[in-house]
XYZ file of C-alpha atoms in Angstrom:
626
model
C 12.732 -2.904 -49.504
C 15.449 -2.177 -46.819
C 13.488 -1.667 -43.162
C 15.510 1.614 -41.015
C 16.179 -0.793 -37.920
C 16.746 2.354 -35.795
C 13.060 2.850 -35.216
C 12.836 -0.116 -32.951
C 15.479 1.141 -31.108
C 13.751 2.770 -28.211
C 11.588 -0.161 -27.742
C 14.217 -2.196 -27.460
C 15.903 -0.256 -24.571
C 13.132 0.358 -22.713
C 12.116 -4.072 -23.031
C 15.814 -4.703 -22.222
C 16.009 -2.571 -18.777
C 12.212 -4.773 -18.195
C 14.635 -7.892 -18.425
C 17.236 -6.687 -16.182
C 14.604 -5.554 -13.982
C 13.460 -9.394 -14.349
C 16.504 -11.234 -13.675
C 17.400 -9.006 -10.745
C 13.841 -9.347 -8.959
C 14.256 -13.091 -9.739
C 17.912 -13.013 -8.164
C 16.965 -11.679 -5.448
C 14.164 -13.283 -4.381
C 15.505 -16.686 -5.475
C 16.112 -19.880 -2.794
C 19.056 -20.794 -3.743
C 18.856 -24.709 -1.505
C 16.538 -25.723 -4.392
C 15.651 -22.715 -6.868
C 12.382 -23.237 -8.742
C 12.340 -24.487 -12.775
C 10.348 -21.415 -13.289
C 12.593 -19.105 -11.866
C 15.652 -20.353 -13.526
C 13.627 -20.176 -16.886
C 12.696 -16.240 -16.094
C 16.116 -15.325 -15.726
C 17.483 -17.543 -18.795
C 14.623 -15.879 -20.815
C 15.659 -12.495 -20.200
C 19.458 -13.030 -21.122
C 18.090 -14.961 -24.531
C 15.959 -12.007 -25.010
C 18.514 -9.205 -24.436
C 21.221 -11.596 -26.710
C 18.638 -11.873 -29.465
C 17.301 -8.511 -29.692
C 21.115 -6.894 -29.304
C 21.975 -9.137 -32.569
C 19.222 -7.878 -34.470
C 20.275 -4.472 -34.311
C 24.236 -4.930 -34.013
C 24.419 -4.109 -30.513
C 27.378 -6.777 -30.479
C 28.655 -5.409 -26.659
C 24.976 -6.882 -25.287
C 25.851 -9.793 -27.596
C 28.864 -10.403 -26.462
C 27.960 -10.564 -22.453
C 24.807 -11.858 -22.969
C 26.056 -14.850 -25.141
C 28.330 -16.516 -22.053
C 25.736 -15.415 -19.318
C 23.112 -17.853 -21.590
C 26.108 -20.056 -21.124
C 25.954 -20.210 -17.543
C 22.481 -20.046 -16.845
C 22.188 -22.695 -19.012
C 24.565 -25.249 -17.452
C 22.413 -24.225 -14.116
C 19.645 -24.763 -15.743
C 20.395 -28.239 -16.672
C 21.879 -29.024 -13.143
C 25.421 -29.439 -14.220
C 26.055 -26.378 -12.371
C 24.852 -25.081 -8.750
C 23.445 -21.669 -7.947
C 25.477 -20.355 -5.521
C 25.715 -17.169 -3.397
C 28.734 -16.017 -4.989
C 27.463 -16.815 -8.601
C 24.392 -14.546 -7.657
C 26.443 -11.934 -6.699
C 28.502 -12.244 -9.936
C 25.177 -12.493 -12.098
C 24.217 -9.362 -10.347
C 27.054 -7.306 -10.956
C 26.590 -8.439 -14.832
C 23.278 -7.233 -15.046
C 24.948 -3.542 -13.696
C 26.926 -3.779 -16.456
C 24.290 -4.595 -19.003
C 22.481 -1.451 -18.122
C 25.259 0.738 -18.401
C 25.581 -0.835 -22.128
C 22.849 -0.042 -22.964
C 22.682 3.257 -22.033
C 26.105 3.769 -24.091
C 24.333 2.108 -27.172
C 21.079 4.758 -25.974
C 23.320 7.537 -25.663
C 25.575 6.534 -29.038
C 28.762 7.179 -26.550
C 31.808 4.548 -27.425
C 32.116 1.256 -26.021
C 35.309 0.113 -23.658
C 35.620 -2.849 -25.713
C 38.655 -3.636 -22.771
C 36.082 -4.258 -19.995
C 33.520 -5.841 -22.156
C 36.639 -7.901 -22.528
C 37.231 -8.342 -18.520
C 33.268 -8.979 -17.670
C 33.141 -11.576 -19.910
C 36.128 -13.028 -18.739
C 34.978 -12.947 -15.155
C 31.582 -14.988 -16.314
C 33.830 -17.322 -18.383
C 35.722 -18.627 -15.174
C 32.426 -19.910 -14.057
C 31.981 -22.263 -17.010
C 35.820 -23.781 -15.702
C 37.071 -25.232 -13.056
C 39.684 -22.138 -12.146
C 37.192 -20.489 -9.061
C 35.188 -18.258 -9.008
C 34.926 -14.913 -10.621
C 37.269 -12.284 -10.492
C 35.317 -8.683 -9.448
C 35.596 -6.247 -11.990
C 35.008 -2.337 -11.357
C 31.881 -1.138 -12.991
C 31.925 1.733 -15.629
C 28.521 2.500 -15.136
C 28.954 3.696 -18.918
C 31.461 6.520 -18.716
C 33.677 4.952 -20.563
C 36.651 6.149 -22.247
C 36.726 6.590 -25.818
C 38.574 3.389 -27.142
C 38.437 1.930 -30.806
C 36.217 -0.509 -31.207
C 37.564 -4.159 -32.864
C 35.388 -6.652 -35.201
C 32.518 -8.631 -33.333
C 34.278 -11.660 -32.646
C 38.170 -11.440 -33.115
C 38.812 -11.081 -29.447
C 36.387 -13.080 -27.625
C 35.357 -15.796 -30.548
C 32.176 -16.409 -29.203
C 30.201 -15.916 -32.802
C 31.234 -18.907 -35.089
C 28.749 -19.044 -37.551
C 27.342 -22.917 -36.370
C 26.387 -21.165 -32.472
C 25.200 -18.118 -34.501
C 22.474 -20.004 -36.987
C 21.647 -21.726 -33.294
C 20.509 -18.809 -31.451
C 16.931 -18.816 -32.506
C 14.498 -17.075 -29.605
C 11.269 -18.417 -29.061
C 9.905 -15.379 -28.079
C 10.330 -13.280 -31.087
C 12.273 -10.852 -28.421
C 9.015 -8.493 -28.136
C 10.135 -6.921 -31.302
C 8.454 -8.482 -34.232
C 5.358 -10.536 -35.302
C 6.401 -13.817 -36.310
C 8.178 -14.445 -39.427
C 8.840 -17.571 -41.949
C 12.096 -18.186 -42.043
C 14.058 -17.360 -45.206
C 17.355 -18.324 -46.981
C 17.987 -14.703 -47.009
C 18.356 -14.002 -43.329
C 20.059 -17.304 -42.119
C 21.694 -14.746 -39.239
C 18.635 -13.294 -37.901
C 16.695 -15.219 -35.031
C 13.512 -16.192 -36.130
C 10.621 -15.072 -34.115
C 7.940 -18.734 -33.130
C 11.720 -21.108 -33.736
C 11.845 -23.800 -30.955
C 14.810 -23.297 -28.815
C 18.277 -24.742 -29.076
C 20.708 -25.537 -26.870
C 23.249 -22.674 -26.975
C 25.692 -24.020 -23.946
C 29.321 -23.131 -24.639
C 31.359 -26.569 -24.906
C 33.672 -25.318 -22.281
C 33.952 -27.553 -18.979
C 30.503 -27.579 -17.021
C 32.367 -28.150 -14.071
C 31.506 -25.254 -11.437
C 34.192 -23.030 -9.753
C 35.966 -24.926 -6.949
C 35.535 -22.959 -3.873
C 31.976 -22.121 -4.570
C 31.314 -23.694 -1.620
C 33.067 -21.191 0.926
C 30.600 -19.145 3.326
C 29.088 -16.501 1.101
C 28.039 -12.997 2.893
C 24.675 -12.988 5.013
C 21.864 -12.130 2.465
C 19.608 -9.626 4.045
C 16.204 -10.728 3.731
C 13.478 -9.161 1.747
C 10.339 -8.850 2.718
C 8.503 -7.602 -0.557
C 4.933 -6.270 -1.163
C 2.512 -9.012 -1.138
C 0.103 -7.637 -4.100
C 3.215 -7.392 -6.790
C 2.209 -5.793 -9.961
C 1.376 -8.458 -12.965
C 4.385 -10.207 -14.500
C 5.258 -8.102 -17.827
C 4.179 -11.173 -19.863
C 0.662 -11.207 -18.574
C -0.036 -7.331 -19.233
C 1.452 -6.906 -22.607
C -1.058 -8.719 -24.877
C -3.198 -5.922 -23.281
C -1.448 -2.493 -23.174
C 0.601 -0.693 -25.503
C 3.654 1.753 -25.352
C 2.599 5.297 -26.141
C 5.316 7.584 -25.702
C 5.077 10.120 -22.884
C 4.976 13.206 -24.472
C 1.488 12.474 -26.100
C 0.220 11.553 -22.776
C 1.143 14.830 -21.783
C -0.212 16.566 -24.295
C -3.835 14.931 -24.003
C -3.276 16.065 -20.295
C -2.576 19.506 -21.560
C -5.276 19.276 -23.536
C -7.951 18.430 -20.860
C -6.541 21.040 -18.629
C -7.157 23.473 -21.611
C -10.885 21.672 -21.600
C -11.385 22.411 -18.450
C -10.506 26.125 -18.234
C -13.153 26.576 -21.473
C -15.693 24.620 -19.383
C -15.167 27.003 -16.478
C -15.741 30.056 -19.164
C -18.526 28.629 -20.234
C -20.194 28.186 -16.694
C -19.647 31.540 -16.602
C -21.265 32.593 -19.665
C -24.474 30.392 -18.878
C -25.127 31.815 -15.621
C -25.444 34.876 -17.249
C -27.505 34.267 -20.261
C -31.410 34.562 -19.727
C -34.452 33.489 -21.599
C -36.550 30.495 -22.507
C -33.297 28.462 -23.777
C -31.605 28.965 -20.132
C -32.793 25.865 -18.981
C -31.518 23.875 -21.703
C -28.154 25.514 -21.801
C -27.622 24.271 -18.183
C -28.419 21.300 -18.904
C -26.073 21.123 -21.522
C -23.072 22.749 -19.363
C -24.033 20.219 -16.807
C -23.239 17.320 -19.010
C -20.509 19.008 -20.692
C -18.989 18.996 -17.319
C -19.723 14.887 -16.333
C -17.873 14.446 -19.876
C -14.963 16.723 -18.822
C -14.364 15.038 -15.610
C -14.594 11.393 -16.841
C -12.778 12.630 -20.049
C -10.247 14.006 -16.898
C -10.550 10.543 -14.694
C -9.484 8.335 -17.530
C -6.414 10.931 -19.120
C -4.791 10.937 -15.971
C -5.048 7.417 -14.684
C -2.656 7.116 -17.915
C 0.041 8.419 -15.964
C -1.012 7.036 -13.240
C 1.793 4.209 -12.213
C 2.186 1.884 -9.378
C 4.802 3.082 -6.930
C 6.463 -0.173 -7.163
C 8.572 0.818 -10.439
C 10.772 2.799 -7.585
C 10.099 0.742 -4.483
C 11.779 -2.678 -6.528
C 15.123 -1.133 -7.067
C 15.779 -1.427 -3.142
C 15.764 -4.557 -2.134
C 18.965 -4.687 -4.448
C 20.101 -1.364 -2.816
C 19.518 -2.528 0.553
C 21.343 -6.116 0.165
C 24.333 -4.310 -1.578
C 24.548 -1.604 1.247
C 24.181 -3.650 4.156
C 26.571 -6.391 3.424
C 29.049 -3.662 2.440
C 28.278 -2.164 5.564
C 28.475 -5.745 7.828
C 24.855 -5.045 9.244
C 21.680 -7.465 8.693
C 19.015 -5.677 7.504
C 15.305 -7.068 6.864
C 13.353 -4.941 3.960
C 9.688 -4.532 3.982
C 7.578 -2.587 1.600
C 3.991 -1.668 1.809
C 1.458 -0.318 -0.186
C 3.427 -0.784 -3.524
C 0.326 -0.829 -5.304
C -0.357 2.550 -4.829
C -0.300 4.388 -7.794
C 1.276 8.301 -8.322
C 1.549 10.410 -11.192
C 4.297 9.070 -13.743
C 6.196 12.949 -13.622
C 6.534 11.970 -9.809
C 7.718 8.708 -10.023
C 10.513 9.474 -12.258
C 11.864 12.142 -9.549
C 11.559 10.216 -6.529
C 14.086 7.458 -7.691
C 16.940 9.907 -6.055
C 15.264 11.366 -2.449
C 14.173 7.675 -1.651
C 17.315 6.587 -2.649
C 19.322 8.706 -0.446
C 16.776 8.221 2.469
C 17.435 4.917 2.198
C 21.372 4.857 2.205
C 21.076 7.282 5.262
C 18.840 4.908 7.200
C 21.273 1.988 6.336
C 24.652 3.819 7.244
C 23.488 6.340 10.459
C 20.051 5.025 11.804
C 20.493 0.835 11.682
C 23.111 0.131 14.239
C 25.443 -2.877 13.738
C 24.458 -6.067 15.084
C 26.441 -6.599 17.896
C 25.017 -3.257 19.547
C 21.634 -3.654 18.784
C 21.610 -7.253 21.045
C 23.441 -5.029 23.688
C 20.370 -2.895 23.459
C 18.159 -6.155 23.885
C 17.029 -5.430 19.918
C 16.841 -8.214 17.415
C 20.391 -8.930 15.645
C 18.352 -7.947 12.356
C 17.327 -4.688 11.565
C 14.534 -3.384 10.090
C 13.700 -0.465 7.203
C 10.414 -0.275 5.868
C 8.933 1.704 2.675
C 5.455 2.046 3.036
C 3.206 4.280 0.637
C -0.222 5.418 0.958
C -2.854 7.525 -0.305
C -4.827 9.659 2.239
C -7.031 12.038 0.303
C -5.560 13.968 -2.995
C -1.554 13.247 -1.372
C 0.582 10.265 -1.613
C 2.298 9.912 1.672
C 5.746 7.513 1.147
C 7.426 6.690 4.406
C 11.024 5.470 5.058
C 10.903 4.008 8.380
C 13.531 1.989 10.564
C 13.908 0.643 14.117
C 17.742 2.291 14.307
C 19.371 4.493 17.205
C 17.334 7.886 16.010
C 18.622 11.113 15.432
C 20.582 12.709 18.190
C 18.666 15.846 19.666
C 21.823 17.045 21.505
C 24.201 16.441 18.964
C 22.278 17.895 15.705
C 21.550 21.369 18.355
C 25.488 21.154 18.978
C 25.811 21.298 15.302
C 23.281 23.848 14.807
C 25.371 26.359 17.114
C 28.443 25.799 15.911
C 27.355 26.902 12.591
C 25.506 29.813 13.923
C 22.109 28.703 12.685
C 19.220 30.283 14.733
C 16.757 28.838 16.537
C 14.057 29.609 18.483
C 14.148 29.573 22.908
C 12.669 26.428 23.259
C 12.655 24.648 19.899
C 10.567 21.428 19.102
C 11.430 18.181 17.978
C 9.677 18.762 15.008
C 12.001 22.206 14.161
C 15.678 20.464 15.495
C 15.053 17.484 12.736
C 14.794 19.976 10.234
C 18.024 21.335 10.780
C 19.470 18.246 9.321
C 18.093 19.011 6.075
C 19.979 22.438 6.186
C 22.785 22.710 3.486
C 26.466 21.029 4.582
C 25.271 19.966 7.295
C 26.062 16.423 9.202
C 26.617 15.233 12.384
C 28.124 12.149 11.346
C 31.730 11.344 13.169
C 33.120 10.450 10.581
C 32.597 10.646 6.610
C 32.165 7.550 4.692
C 31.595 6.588 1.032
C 28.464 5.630 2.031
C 27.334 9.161 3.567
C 28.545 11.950 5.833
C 29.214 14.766 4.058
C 27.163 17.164 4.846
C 25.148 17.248 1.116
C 22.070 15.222 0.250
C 19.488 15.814 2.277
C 19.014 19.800 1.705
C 18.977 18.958 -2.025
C 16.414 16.366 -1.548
C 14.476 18.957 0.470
C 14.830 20.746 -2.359
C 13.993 18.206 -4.927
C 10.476 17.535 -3.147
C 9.428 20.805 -2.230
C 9.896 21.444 -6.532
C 7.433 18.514 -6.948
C 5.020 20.707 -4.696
C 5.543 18.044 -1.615
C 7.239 18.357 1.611
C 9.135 15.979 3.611
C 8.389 15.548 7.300
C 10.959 13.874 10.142
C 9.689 11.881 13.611
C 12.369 10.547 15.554
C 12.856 8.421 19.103
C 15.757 7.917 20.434
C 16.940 4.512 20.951
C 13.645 3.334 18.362
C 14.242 4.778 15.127
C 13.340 7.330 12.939
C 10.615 8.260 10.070
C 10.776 10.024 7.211
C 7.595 10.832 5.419
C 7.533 12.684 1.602
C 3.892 14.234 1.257
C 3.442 14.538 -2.410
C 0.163 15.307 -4.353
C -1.698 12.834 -6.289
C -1.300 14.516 -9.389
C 0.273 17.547 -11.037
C -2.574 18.830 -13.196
C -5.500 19.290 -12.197
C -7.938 19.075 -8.457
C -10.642 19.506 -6.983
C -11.174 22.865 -5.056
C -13.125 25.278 -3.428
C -12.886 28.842 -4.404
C -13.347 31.566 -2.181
C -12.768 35.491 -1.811
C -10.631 38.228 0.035
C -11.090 41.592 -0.657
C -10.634 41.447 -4.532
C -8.743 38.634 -4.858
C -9.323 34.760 -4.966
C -7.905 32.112 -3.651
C -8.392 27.918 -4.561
C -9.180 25.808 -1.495
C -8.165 21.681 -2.319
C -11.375 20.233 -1.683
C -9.688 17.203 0.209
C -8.620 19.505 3.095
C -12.234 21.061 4.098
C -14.475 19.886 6.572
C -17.007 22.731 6.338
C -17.334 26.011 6.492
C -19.173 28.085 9.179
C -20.462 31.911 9.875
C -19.480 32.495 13.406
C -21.699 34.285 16.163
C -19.687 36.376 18.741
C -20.629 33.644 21.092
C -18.739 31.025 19.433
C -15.275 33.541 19.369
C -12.755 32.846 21.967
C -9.316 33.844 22.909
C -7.309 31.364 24.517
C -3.756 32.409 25.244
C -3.726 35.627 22.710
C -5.042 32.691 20.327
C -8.932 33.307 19.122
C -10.303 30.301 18.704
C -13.302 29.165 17.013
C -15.818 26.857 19.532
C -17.963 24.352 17.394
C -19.149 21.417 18.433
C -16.895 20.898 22.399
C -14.163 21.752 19.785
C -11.125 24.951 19.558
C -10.188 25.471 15.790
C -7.355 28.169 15.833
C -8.199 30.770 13.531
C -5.921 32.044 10.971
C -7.279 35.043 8.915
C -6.349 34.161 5.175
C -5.784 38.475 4.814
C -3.037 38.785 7.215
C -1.224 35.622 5.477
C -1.571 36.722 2.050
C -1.185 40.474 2.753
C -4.393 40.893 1.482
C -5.752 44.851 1.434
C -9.626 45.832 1.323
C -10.582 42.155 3.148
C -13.219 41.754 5.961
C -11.561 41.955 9.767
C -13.937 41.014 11.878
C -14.509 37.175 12.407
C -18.456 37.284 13.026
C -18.901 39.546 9.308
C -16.053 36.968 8.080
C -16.920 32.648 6.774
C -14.724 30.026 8.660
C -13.439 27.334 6.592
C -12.646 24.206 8.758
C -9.747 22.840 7.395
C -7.883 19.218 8.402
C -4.241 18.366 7.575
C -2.167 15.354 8.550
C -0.959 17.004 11.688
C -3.553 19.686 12.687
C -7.094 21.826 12.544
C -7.804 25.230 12.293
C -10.212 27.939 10.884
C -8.921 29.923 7.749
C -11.178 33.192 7.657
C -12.536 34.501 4.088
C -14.980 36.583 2.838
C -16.967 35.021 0.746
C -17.645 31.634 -0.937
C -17.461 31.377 -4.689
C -18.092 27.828 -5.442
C -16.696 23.935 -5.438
C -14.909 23.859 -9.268
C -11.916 21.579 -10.708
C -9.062 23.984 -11.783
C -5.710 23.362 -13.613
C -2.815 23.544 -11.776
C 0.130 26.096 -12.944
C 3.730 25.824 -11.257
C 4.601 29.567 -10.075
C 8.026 28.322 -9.141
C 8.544 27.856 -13.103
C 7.111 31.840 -14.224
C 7.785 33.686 -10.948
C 9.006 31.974 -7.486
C 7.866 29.847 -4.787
C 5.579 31.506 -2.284
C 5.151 29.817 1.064
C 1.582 28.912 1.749
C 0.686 28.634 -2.268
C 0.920 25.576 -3.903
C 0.356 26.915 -7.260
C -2.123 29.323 -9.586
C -4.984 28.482 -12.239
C -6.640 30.408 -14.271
C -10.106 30.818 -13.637
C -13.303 30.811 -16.181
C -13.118 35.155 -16.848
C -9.276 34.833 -17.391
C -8.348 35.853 -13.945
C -5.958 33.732 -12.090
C -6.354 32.295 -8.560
C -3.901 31.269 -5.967
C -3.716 27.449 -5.205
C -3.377 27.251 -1.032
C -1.178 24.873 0.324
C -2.886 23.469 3.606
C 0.282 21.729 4.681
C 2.030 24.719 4.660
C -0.441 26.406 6.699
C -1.016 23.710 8.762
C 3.063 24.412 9.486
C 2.444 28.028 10.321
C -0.310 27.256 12.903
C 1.949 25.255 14.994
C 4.786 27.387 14.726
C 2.347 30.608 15.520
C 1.008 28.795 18.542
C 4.232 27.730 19.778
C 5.507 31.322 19.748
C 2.679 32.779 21.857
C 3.008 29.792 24.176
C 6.713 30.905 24.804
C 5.573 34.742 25.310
């Protein structure tokens, strides 16, 4: 019975970008004055694993590459050959070029047989005496079409002696373990002890490994890392996404009918009353825990994006002649899966912007009494039902001056006397730059309003504080989830509006007393306290509501930057409601966050607090200036 290979396939891509992952933390991270056993085993394991697995299926490019990387590591392995700076660097650039195979072989796009051809050239001058590695341009895997040749005429890595040798002992993730069989003498046999696959090629290392390699920045990583991948996969499974997200549809769906059905009970009467709320209230605890455990599915640590940039950060700042130290906190902290998968590219540019325009090069920063080593920090944390990730360093700052100079020469208006707060916006303003010159790096003018844009269409919003001369932060407020919160839901005029339950304090019924007007502001006094008021009506252009404050309820709500008093009507009730993207049916509305649809069919408004958190500055600091 013939076995359709192709339905591993997946599994092995997503296992082989694990290993690169691997090898690249292990890179990294690794001392190269006297590298741990263990270490040196991790990243020889993950070569053998991608070689083996890539042979099973006929992925001979992988094959190919992988087979004289085992080489090497091998020879280092056995201490015939030193791990060097430069030989790092040259392992690093392989493992760019693995991934970009194996997105070809993902994609079924042609290989460029030519630079497999070059790469494994450059790795084969390692295993001679002739120096070290030649640098060869990565592909990436856009590739031009080119015919392929047969597995081993050009490279003759595959006699058929080294190919009955390359038995893993790992089984390569793929299979349960087999006996092995005259009939598949080429296939690795899953539980086989390992062999000694070293090419017979020269073990002698490259002779001028020994010059000065390039300052490696230093990383400072997370302290609680997530589990290696071999501890966590006797106990987890790979589900694929889309029936996570339809369970999470599902429950959403659950919880709309549970809302219908709180509806229906409260107006049922009679002698089984009492037992139907009883019922309803349990159906609820089930709903929520049933809720709880769906999404904590998706629910990944933040450190699947966070590990990509310590190799970001060492490529950009030795390309850029700066030291730079990396720190990241909080990498633990876990966000929704659909978010993590769209922050790779905001962070990332962040990141490079920090690197080329904030961290100044070393010689200025001791003329500015700093230390000769920079500093960028990722830090994420989760304050209430938002995920708050920070990219922080200790650079020159943004340039007020400059970025208003900017600002008027493209005719962008601004208000009299405008704050910090509204000038670092304008950075984020399509084409717009104030770097002096433009770089490969960054300085074009395009970036940062598209990841504006990117995060305000994950219902986030990304927030700038600057010094000058002590560096800048920039902070990406995201939700905790994308389906489903907590909220309180409340009335104006005929319409209703959601509340997230993480924002309110309490809610109040004014007396006149308690009313004030402080510079055409009224103010709510509670408590030796002034809460601006903001009537919900006049925001939502809301007809039919209540206008005076002491008929109206005060909800106290707190943001990350500010209080204030939103006036309603009337409170409905604390409920969890689905969340429904209106940028996807209608637009984006500022102040709304999103809609739900509520237990009689009806839908409510979801109210962003941030946003109107933003508007109660702005509002204040325009009546200031009057």
């Amino acid at each position: 019975m013939s076995i359709d290979m192709s339905q591993f396939h997946a599994t092995f891509f997503e296992e082989g970008h694990e290993h690169l992952d691997e090898m690249e933390r292990v890179l990294m991270a690794i001392d190269l004055s006297a590298p741990q056993a263990e270490d040196l085993d991790t990243i020889f394991r993950a070569a053998h694993s991608i070689k083996g697995g890539s042979g099973i299926f006929g992925f001979d490019a992988l094959t190919t590459v992988t087979h004289v990387m085992e080489n090497i590591l091998e020879q280092v392995r056995s201490g015939s050959m030193s791990l060097t700076q430069p030989l790092v660097d040259c392992l690093l650039g392989t493992s760019d070029h693995l991934r970009a195979i194996l997105e070809s072989y993902r994609n079924q796009s042609e290989i460029n047989w030519t630079e497999i051809g070059d790469i494994t050239h450059s790795l084969e001058v390692w295993l001679t005496a002739e120096g070290p590695a030649p640098q060869v341009e990565q592909g990436y895997g856009f590739f031009e079409p080119l015919q392929q040749p047969g597995r081993d005429d050009s490279y003759g890595f595959f006699d058929q002696d080294e190919s009955e040798q390359a038995g893993s002992d790992d089984g390569f993730g793929f299979f349960e373990p087999l006996p092995a069989t005259a009939e598949l003498p080429e296939v690795p046999v899953a539980g086989a002890a390992p062999t000694d696959v070293a090419a017979t090629s020269s073990p002698a290392q490259p002779s001028n490994t020994t010059e000065t390699a390039p300052a490696k920045p230093v990383v400072r990583p997370d302290s609680s890392q997530p589990a290696q991948r071999s501890e966590r996969e006797a106990s987890s499974i790979r589900v694929d996404i889309v029936k996570v997200d339809q369970l999470v549809n599902m429950v959403g769906e659950l919880v709309i009918t549970q809302s219908m059905l709180n509806l229906i009970g409260s107006e049922v009467q009679g002698p089984e009353t009492e037992r139907l709320h009883a019922a309803l209230v349990e159906l609820e605890r089930n709903t929520r825990e049933l809720q709880e455990s769906i999404m904590s599915i998706r629910m990944l640590p933040i450190s699947f994006v966070f590990n990509r940039f310590p190799r970001v950060v060492r490529d950009l700042s030795s390309k850029l002649h700066k030291r730079v130290e990396l720190v990241v906190e909080g990498g633990q902290t876990e966000i929704d899966k659909g978010l993590i998968e769209r922050l790779a590219d905001p962070l990332t540019h962040l990141v490079r912007n920090s690197l080329d325009h904030g961290i100044e090069q070393p010689e200025e920063r001791l003329r500015k009494g700093k230390p000769e080593c920079g500093r960028l920090t990722l830090r994420a944390e989760q304050k209430g039902g938002n995920i708050l990730i920070s990219v922080i360093d200790d650079g020159a700052g943004l340039n007020r001056e400059r970025i208003l100079q900017k600002a008027a020469e493209k005719s962008i208006e601004l208000p009299e006397h405008p704050t910090d707060s509204q000038v670092w916006q304008l950075i984020m303003a399509p084409g717009f730059s104030t770097a002096a010159e433009v770089t490969d790096v960054s300085g074009r003018g395009v970036g940062m309003d598209v990841v504006k844009r990117n995060i305000e269409h994950m219902g986030g919003r990304i927030e700038i504080e600057s010094r000058t001369g002590e560096g800048a932060k920039f902070q990406i407020r995201l939700p905790l989830t994308l389906a489903i919160l907590d909220g309180m839901s409340v009335a104006v005029g005929e319409q209703h509006f959601i509340i997230p339950l993480v924002n309110i304090i309490e809610s109040v019924q004014p007396s006149p007393e308690q009313i004030k007007q402080i510079k055409k502001q009224e103010m709510l006094e509670l408590r030796d306290a002034y809460w601006p008021i903001v009537p919900l009506y006049q925001v939502m252009q809301v007809e039919g509501a209540r206008t005076a404050i002491s008929e109206a309820i005060l909800v106290l709500i707190e943001t990350s930057k500010t209080r204030f008093a939103l006036m309603v009507d009337d409170l409905i009730g604390q409920q969890q409601v689905v969340i429904k993207s209106l940028e996807q049916h209608y637009r984006r509305v500022p102040g709304i966050a999103g809609a739900t649809i509520m237990g009689d069919g009806s839908v409510a408004l979801i109210l962003d607090a941030e946003s109107l958190a933003q508007r109660v500055d702005e509002s204040l600091m325009m009546k200031e200036t009057v």
